[in-house]
mmCIF file of C-alpha atoms and ligand atoms in Angstrom:
data_model
loop_
_atom_site.group_PDB
_atom_site.id
_atom_site.type_symbol
_atom_site.label_atom_id
_atom_site.label_comp_id
_atom_site.label_asym_id
_atom_site.label_seq_id
_atom_site.Cartn_x
_atom_site.Cartn_y
_atom_site.Cartn_z
ATOM 1 C CA MET X 18 -18.331 16.622 -12.886
ATOM 2 C CA SER X 19 -19.906 13.803 -15.555
ATOM 3 C CA THR X 20 -21.177 10.289 -14.436
ATOM 4 C CA PRO X 21 -17.577 8.142 -15.007
ATOM 5 C CA LEU X 22 -17.756 5.519 -17.646
ATOM 6 C CA PHE X 23 -17.434 2.850 -14.999
ATOM 7 C CA GLU X 24 -18.434 3.012 -11.576
ATOM 8 C CA SER X 25 -18.025 -0.281 -8.912
ATOM 9 C CA HIS X 26 -19.804 0.067 -5.268
ATOM 10 C CA GLN X 27 -18.952 -1.796 -2.450
ATOM 11 C CA LEU X 28 -17.977 -4.820 -4.573
ATOM 12 C CA THR X 29 -17.792 -7.764 -2.557
ATOM 13 C CA LYS X 30 -17.168 -11.485 -3.614
ATOM 14 C CA ASP X 31 -17.065 -14.409 -1.567
ATOM 15 C CA PHE X 32 -15.751 -18.331 -2.692
ATOM 16 C CA GLY X 33 -16.909 -19.690 0.162
ATOM 17 C CA GLY X 34 -14.888 -18.672 3.381
ATOM 18 C CA LEU X 35 -12.923 -16.501 1.567
ATOM 19 C CA ARG X 36 -13.782 -12.780 0.649
ATOM 20 C CA ALA X 37 -11.506 -12.250 -2.428
ATOM 21 C CA VAL X 38 -12.735 -8.620 -3.210
ATOM 22 C CA ASN X 39 -14.031 -6.663 -0.039
ATOM 23 C CA GLU X 40 -16.121 -3.619 -0.479
ATOM 24 C CA LEU X 41 -14.224 -2.353 -2.963
ATOM 25 C CA SER X 42 -15.578 0.986 -4.943
ATOM 26 C CA PHE X 43 -13.921 2.834 -7.594
ATOM 27 C CA HIS X 44 -14.833 4.497 -10.999
ATOM 28 C CA VAL X 45 -12.812 5.496 -13.848
ATOM 29 C CA ASN X 46 -13.770 7.839 -15.844
ATOM 30 C CA GLU X 47 -14.084 7.458 -20.161
ATOM 31 C CA GLY X 48 -10.712 8.303 -22.000
ATOM 32 C CA GLU X 49 -8.683 6.754 -18.963
ATOM 33 C CA ILE X 50 -5.994 4.255 -18.418
ATOM 34 C CA PHE X 51 -6.450 3.016 -14.985
ATOM 35 C CA GLY X 52 -4.151 0.555 -13.424
ATOM 36 C CA LEU X 53 -5.711 -1.977 -10.810
ATOM 37 C CA ILE X 54 -2.352 -3.537 -8.963
ATOM 38 C CA GLY X 55 -1.884 -5.528 -6.153
ATOM 39 C CA PRO X 56 0.559 -8.509 -5.046
ATOM 40 C CA ASN X 57 -0.227 -11.965 -6.203
ATOM 41 C CA GLY X 58 -3.474 -13.021 -5.050
ATOM 42 C CA SER X 59 -5.280 -9.795 -3.975
ATOM 43 C CA GLY X 60 -8.539 -10.245 -6.263
ATOM 44 C CA LYS X 61 -7.425 -8.500 -9.705
ATOM 45 C CA THR X 62 -8.622 -10.786 -11.726
ATOM 46 C CA THR X 63 -11.609 -11.820 -9.719
ATOM 47 C CA VAL X 64 -12.599 -8.138 -10.257
ATOM 48 C CA PHE X 65 -12.512 -8.201 -13.347
ATOM 49 C CA ASN X 66 -14.594 -11.419 -13.440
ATOM 50 C CA LEU X 67 -17.360 -9.814 -11.987
ATOM 51 C CA ILE X 68 -17.064 -7.093 -14.154
ATOM 52 C CA ASN X 69 -17.549 -9.274 -17.110
ATOM 53 C CA GLY X 70 -20.227 -11.604 -15.498
ATOM 54 C CA TYR X 71 -18.343 -14.464 -15.537
ATOM 55 C CA TYR X 72 -18.676 -14.320 -11.781
ATOM 56 C CA PRO X 73 -21.989 -13.947 -9.476
ATOM 57 C CA ILE X 74 -21.891 -10.463 -7.606
ATOM 58 C CA THR X 75 -21.868 -11.627 -4.131
ATOM 59 C CA SER X 76 -23.197 -8.079 -2.919
ATOM 60 C CA GLY X 77 -22.532 -4.061 -4.305
ATOM 61 C CA HIS X 78 -23.046 -3.192 -7.701
ATOM 62 C CA ILE X 79 -21.256 -2.441 -11.071
ATOM 63 C CA ARG X 80 -22.783 0.374 -13.113
ATOM 64 C CA PHE X 81 -21.496 0.773 -16.963
ATOM 65 C CA GLN X 82 -22.723 3.519 -19.113
ATOM 66 C CA GLY X 83 -25.830 3.965 -16.681
ATOM 67 C CA HIS X 84 -26.518 0.473 -16.825
ATOM 68 C CA THR X 85 -26.258 -1.560 -13.875
ATOM 69 C CA LEU X 86 -24.272 -4.843 -14.812
ATOM 70 C CA ASN X 87 -25.434 -7.034 -11.694
ATOM 71 C CA GLY X 88 -27.111 -10.403 -12.832
ATOM 72 C CA LEU X 89 -26.510 -9.997 -16.370
ATOM 73 C CA PRO X 90 -24.747 -12.754 -18.817
ATOM 74 C CA THR X 91 -21.032 -12.523 -20.121
ATOM 75 C CA TRP X 92 -22.432 -12.263 -23.187
ATOM 76 C CA LYS X 93 -24.663 -9.175 -22.310
ATOM 77 C CA ILE X 94 -21.934 -7.355 -20.705
ATOM 78 C CA CYS X 95 -19.541 -7.940 -23.670
ATOM 79 C CA LYS X 96 -22.522 -6.512 -25.884
ATOM 80 C CA LEU X 97 -22.936 -3.694 -24.002
ATOM 81 C CA GLY X 98 -18.956 -2.490 -24.593
ATOM 82 C CA ILE X 99 -16.882 -4.226 -22.052
ATOM 83 C CA GLY X 100 -14.047 -6.172 -23.325
ATOM 84 C CA ARG X 101 -11.747 -8.142 -21.782
ATOM 85 C CA THR X 102 -8.684 -10.270 -22.187
ATOM 86 C CA PHE X 103 -7.528 -13.556 -19.823
ATOM 87 C CA GLN X 104 -4.150 -13.811 -17.917
ATOM 88 C CA ILE X 105 -3.882 -17.149 -19.360
ATOM 89 C CA VAL X 106 -4.516 -16.851 -23.297
ATOM 90 C CA LYS X 107 -6.436 -19.538 -25.470
ATOM 91 C CA PRO X 108 -7.167 -18.659 -28.668
ATOM 92 C CA LEU X 109 -8.800 -21.256 -30.809
ATOM 93 C CA ARG X 110 -5.586 -23.301 -31.456
ATOM 94 C CA ARG X 111 -7.180 -25.162 -34.473
ATOM 95 C CA MET X 112 -8.367 -21.959 -36.116
ATOM 96 C CA THR X 113 -6.051 -18.993 -38.002
ATOM 97 C CA VAL X 114 -5.201 -15.861 -36.099
ATOM 98 C CA LEU X 115 -7.588 -13.989 -38.574
ATOM 99 C CA GLU X 116 -10.421 -16.768 -38.186
ATOM 100 C CA ASN X 117 -9.985 -16.025 -34.049
ATOM 101 C CA VAL X 118 -10.439 -12.625 -34.460
ATOM 102 C CA MET X 119 -13.513 -13.050 -36.967
ATOM 103 C CA THR X 120 -14.994 -15.514 -33.963
ATOM 104 C CA ALA X 121 -14.982 -12.142 -31.968
ATOM 105 C CA ALA X 122 -15.703 -9.623 -33.840
ATOM 106 C CA PHE X 123 -19.288 -11.634 -34.551
ATOM 107 C CA ASN X 124 -20.216 -9.859 -31.112
ATOM 108 C CA HIS X 125 -21.606 -6.733 -33.092
ATOM 109 C CA THR X 126 -22.310 -7.847 -36.526
ATOM 110 C CA GLU X 127 -23.456 -11.093 -38.277
ATOM 111 C CA SER X 128 -21.895 -10.143 -41.648
ATOM 112 C CA VAL X 129 -18.968 -12.660 -42.442
ATOM 113 C CA ALA X 130 -17.703 -10.146 -44.387
ATOM 114 C CA ARG X 131 -18.621 -7.252 -42.424
ATOM 115 C CA SER X 132 -16.667 -9.386 -39.548
ATOM 116 C CA ARG X 133 -13.858 -10.173 -41.359
ATOM 117 C CA GLU X 134 -13.321 -6.845 -42.638
ATOM 118 C CA LYS X 135 -13.282 -5.231 -38.664
ATOM 119 C CA ALA X 136 -11.104 -8.355 -37.901
ATOM 120 C CA MET X 137 -8.667 -7.056 -41.034
ATOM 121 C CA GLU X 138 -8.701 -3.751 -39.599
ATOM 122 C CA VAL X 139 -7.692 -4.893 -35.692
ATOM 123 C CA LEU X 140 -5.300 -6.918 -37.224
ATOM 124 C CA ASP X 141 -3.766 -4.133 -39.135
ATOM 125 C CA PHE X 142 -3.849 -1.627 -35.826
ATOM 126 C CA CYS X 143 -2.232 -4.812 -33.112
ATOM 127 C CA GLY X 144 0.362 -5.150 -35.990
ATOM 128 C CA LEU X 145 -0.712 -9.228 -36.715
ATOM 129 C CA ALA X 146 -1.868 -8.507 -39.857
ATOM 130 C CA ASP X 147 1.062 -10.420 -41.760
ATOM 131 C CA ARG X 148 0.164 -13.479 -39.462
ATOM 132 C CA LYS X 149 -3.165 -13.783 -40.008
ATOM 133 C CA ASP X 150 -3.143 -17.014 -41.873
ATOM 134 C CA GLU X 151 -0.924 -18.641 -39.528
ATOM 135 C CA SER X 152 -2.822 -21.115 -37.153
ATOM 136 C CA ALA X 153 -2.787 -19.421 -33.501
ATOM 137 C CA ARG X 154 -1.201 -22.576 -32.214
ATOM 138 C CA GLY X 155 1.928 -21.707 -33.764
ATOM 139 C CA LEU X 156 1.787 -18.353 -32.665
ATOM 140 C CA PRO X 157 5.083 -17.063 -30.345
ATOM 141 C CA LEU X 158 3.910 -15.532 -26.822
ATOM 142 C CA GLY X 159 4.136 -12.297 -27.344
ATOM 143 C CA HIS X 160 1.977 -12.614 -30.944
ATOM 144 C CA ARG X 161 -0.788 -15.003 -28.804
ATOM 145 C CA LYS X 162 -0.681 -11.748 -26.127
ATOM 146 C CA ARG X 163 -1.534 -9.635 -28.866
ATOM 147 C CA LEU X 164 -4.193 -11.773 -30.902
ATOM 148 C CA GLU X 165 -5.518 -11.756 -27.395
ATOM 149 C CA ILE X 166 -6.066 -7.804 -27.409
ATOM 150 C CA ALA X 167 -6.893 -8.287 -31.061
ATOM 151 C CA ARG X 168 -9.838 -10.081 -30.060
ATOM 152 C CA ALA X 169 -10.914 -8.171 -26.951
ATOM 153 C CA LEU X 170 -10.796 -5.109 -29.487
ATOM 154 C CA ALA X 171 -12.843 -6.974 -32.577
ATOM 155 C CA THR X 172 -15.979 -7.184 -30.243
ATOM 156 C CA GLY X 173 -16.321 -3.681 -29.889
ATOM 157 C CA PRO X 174 -15.489 -2.347 -26.784
ATOM 158 C CA LYS X 175 -16.071 1.063 -24.813
ATOM 159 C CA LEU X 176 -14.039 -0.158 -21.871
ATOM 160 C CA LEU X 177 -11.010 -2.883 -22.375
ATOM 161 C CA LEU X 178 -10.081 -4.509 -19.710
ATOM 162 C CA LEU X 179 -6.235 -6.197 -19.787
ATOM 163 C CA ASP X 180 -5.041 -8.657 -17.823
ATOM 164 C CA GLU X 181 -1.082 -9.097 -17.887
ATOM 165 C CA THR X 182 -1.190 -8.867 -20.966
ATOM 166 C CA MET X 183 3.075 -7.936 -20.609
ATOM 167 C CA ALA X 184 3.421 -10.993 -18.434
ATOM 168 C CA GLY X 185 6.708 -12.975 -19.881
ATOM 169 C CA LEU X 186 7.395 -10.785 -22.747
ATOM 170 C CA THR X 187 10.682 -9.324 -23.941
ATOM 171 C CA PRO X 188 11.408 -5.641 -23.102
ATOM 172 C CA GLN X 189 10.923 -4.567 -26.860
ATOM 173 C CA GLU X 190 7.933 -6.531 -26.388
ATOM 174 C CA GLN X 191 6.697 -4.862 -23.611
ATOM 175 C CA ALA X 192 7.517 -1.254 -25.254
ATOM 176 C CA ASP X 193 5.481 -2.219 -27.984
ATOM 177 C CA GLY X 194 2.606 -3.635 -25.679
ATOM 178 C CA VAL X 195 2.934 0.026 -24.084
ATOM 179 C CA ALA X 196 2.699 1.838 -27.590
ATOM 180 C CA LEU X 197 -0.410 -0.653 -28.656
ATOM 181 C CA ILE X 198 -2.528 0.180 -25.400
ATOM 182 C CA ARG X 199 -1.565 4.212 -25.939
ATOM 183 C CA ARG X 200 -2.785 3.780 -28.976
ATOM 184 C CA ILE X 201 -6.104 2.087 -28.460
ATOM 185 C CA ARG X 202 -6.964 4.521 -25.555
ATOM 186 C CA ASP X 203 -6.514 7.300 -28.303
ATOM 187 C CA SER X 204 -8.264 5.645 -30.557
ATOM 188 C CA GLY X 205 -11.197 6.641 -27.907
ATOM 189 C CA ILE X 206 -11.481 3.234 -25.366
ATOM 190 C CA THR X 207 -10.933 3.335 -21.971
ATOM 191 C CA VAL X 208 -8.706 0.881 -20.509
ATOM 192 C CA ILE X 209 -8.541 -0.711 -17.071
ATOM 193 C CA ILE X 210 -5.027 -2.203 -17.344
ATOM 194 C CA VAL X 211 -4.123 -5.069 -14.721
ATOM 195 C CA GLU X 212 -0.146 -5.670 -14.746
ATOM 196 C CA HIS X 213 2.605 -6.681 -12.419
ATOM 197 C CA ILE X 214 5.626 -4.590 -14.510
ATOM 198 C CA MET X 215 5.896 -1.452 -12.113
ATOM 199 C CA ARG X 216 7.895 0.694 -15.397
ATOM 200 C CA VAL X 217 4.521 -0.408 -17.599
ATOM 201 C CA ILE X 218 2.134 1.334 -14.654
ATOM 202 C CA MET X 219 3.809 3.733 -14.393
ATOM 203 C CA SER X 220 4.439 4.929 -17.811
ATOM 204 C CA LEU X 221 0.906 4.261 -18.747
ATOM 205 C CA CYS X 222 -1.467 4.975 -16.659
ATOM 206 C CA ASP X 223 -3.386 7.874 -15.357
ATOM 207 C CA ARG X 224 -4.345 6.892 -12.224
ATOM 208 C CA LEU X 225 -4.342 3.722 -10.312
ATOM 209 C CA LEU X 226 -5.901 2.137 -7.428
ATOM 210 C CA CYS X 227 -3.668 -0.605 -5.606
ATOM 211 C CA ILE X 228 -5.462 -3.531 -3.106
ATOM 212 C CA ASN X 229 -4.412 -6.586 -0.781
ATOM 213 C CA TYR X 230 -6.606 -9.132 0.324
ATOM 214 C CA GLY X 231 -9.540 -7.345 -2.001
ATOM 215 C CA GLN X 232 -9.576 -4.224 -0.441
ATOM 216 C CA ARG X 233 -8.041 -1.009 -1.558
ATOM 217 C CA ILE X 234 -5.296 -0.272 0.217
ATOM 218 C CA ALA X 235 -4.018 3.600 -2.052
ATOM 219 C CA GLU X 236 -5.537 5.244 -4.869
ATOM 220 C CA GLY X 237 -4.316 8.245 -7.058
ATOM 221 C CA SER X 238 -1.581 9.629 -9.223
ATOM 222 C CA PRO X 239 1.020 6.191 -10.224
ATOM 223 C CA GLU X 240 3.527 8.739 -8.161
ATOM 224 C CA GLU X 241 1.353 8.594 -4.752
ATOM 225 C CA VAL X 242 0.623 5.184 -5.154
ATOM 226 C CA ALA X 243 3.878 3.721 -5.363
ATOM 227 C CA ASN X 244 5.494 5.811 -2.996
ATOM 228 C CA HIS X 245 2.392 4.838 -0.702
ATOM 229 C CA PRO X 246 3.839 2.777 2.486
ATOM 230 C CA ALA X 247 1.053 0.732 2.483
ATOM 231 C CA VAL X 248 1.618 -0.009 -0.906
ATOM 232 C CA ILE X 249 5.419 -0.409 -0.022
ATOM 233 C CA GLU X 250 4.315 -3.061 2.420
ATOM 234 C CA ALA X 251 2.313 -4.822 0.800
ATOM 235 C CA TYR X 252 4.875 -5.331 -2.107
ATOM 236 C CA LEU X 253 7.598 -6.043 -0.090
ATOM 237 C CA GLY X 254 6.501 -7.236 3.735
ATOM 238 C CA LYS X 255 6.509 -5.366 7.026
ATOM 239 C CA ASP X 256 10.122 -5.833 7.276
HETATM 240 P P1 LIG Z 326 -5.050 -11.602 -8.661
HETATM 241 O O1 LIG Z 326 -5.479 -11.796 -9.691
HETATM 242 O O2 LIG Z 326 -4.956 -10.877 -7.952
HETATM 243 O O3 LIG Z 326 -3.372 -12.925 -8.590
HETATM 244 P P2 LIG Z 326 -6.992 -13.384 -8.171
HETATM 245 O O4 LIG Z 326 -8.489 -12.787 -8.558
HETATM 246 O O5 LIG Z 326 -6.928 -14.551 -8.988
HETATM 247 O O6 LIG Z 326 -5.851 -12.682 -7.586
HETATM 248 O O7 LIG Z 326 -7.053 -14.489 -6.555
HETATM 249 C C1 LIG Z 326 -7.860 -13.866 -5.472
HETATM 250 C C2 LIG Z 326 -7.967 -14.784 -4.179
HETATM 251 O O8 LIG Z 326 -9.261 -15.258 -5.089
HETATM 252 C C3 LIG Z 326 -7.157 -16.229 -4.360
HETATM 253 O O9 LIG Z 326 -6.976 -16.574 -2.936
HETATM 254 C C4 LIG Z 326 -7.728 -16.736 -5.330
HETATM 255 O O10 LIG Z 326 -7.246 -18.395 -3.978
HETATM 256 C C5 LIG Z 326 -9.453 -17.068 -4.616
HETATM 257 N N1 LIG Z 326 -9.750 -17.637 -5.911
HETATM 258 C C6 LIG Z 326 -9.958 -17.344 -7.419
HETATM 259 N N2 LIG Z 326 -10.804 -17.485 -7.797
HETATM 260 C C7 LIG Z 326 -11.268 -18.325 -7.187
HETATM 261 C C8 LIG Z 326 -12.479 -19.550 -7.500
HETATM 262 N N3 LIG Z 326 -12.805 -19.566 -8.903
HETATM 263 N N4 LIG Z 326 -12.394 -20.728 -6.439
HETATM 264 C C9 LIG Z 326 -11.964 -20.055 -5.102
HETATM 265 N N5 LIG Z 326 -11.268 -19.080 -4.879
HETATM 266 C C10 LIG Z 326 -10.594 -18.769 -5.861
HETATM 267 MG MG1 LIG Z 327 -4.564 -12.437 -11.958
#
């Protein structure tokens, strides 16, 4: 078997006395859409913040394409090929949609022309090309979420971390989002997705990991995980 694209071993994060991520080990293979699920506060966003170097790791380690990521700054991790979106979308509000995506494209080029070219290609891919000259501030939520994905894509990732990119969207926007994420994977990018909408998770993911209190409670195919008693209990409570 080939080496996984991404591996975490015994990954642990303490915030003072709170252990937000607890000895979490998992791997993601190249080309997969891997779902990370769990109730609110279970540590999903913290896992992303550890992967992209936003928080220092308390213990354990993370490997990506043969590199150990521990201790690297976020910009270096981004340059190595890990892109991410944020749960709370924060576009650069004074800039246009195109400018927002161009700033992300500077991750792999210093040329303004090249970054504009890359940004246009990504906006086209994300269905935002006709909005390129609008101010990011005025975009409706569905388009802001898409812009967030476009910015992450423009950094040129091999691994993309998506944090609740469907929350608050209409069913049609969710369906469009599912199609977009499939196209992202088909373009050769591996995806780890955090999402609460079960329909989205079940239809997109090759494998799922469910955590609670920062710990693994189940891992496997979407059907296996969704029907696992520990997962049902974590979401619905013991009764
Ligand atoms: P999820 O994304 O699964 O909802 P989070 O990763 O945001 O969960 O949070 C996991 C736990 O870690 C929660 O108890 C949260 O309050 C705590 N936490 C997250 N970030 C911080 C932080 N910067 N400082 C202190 N506690 C934090
Ligand atoms: Mg979160």
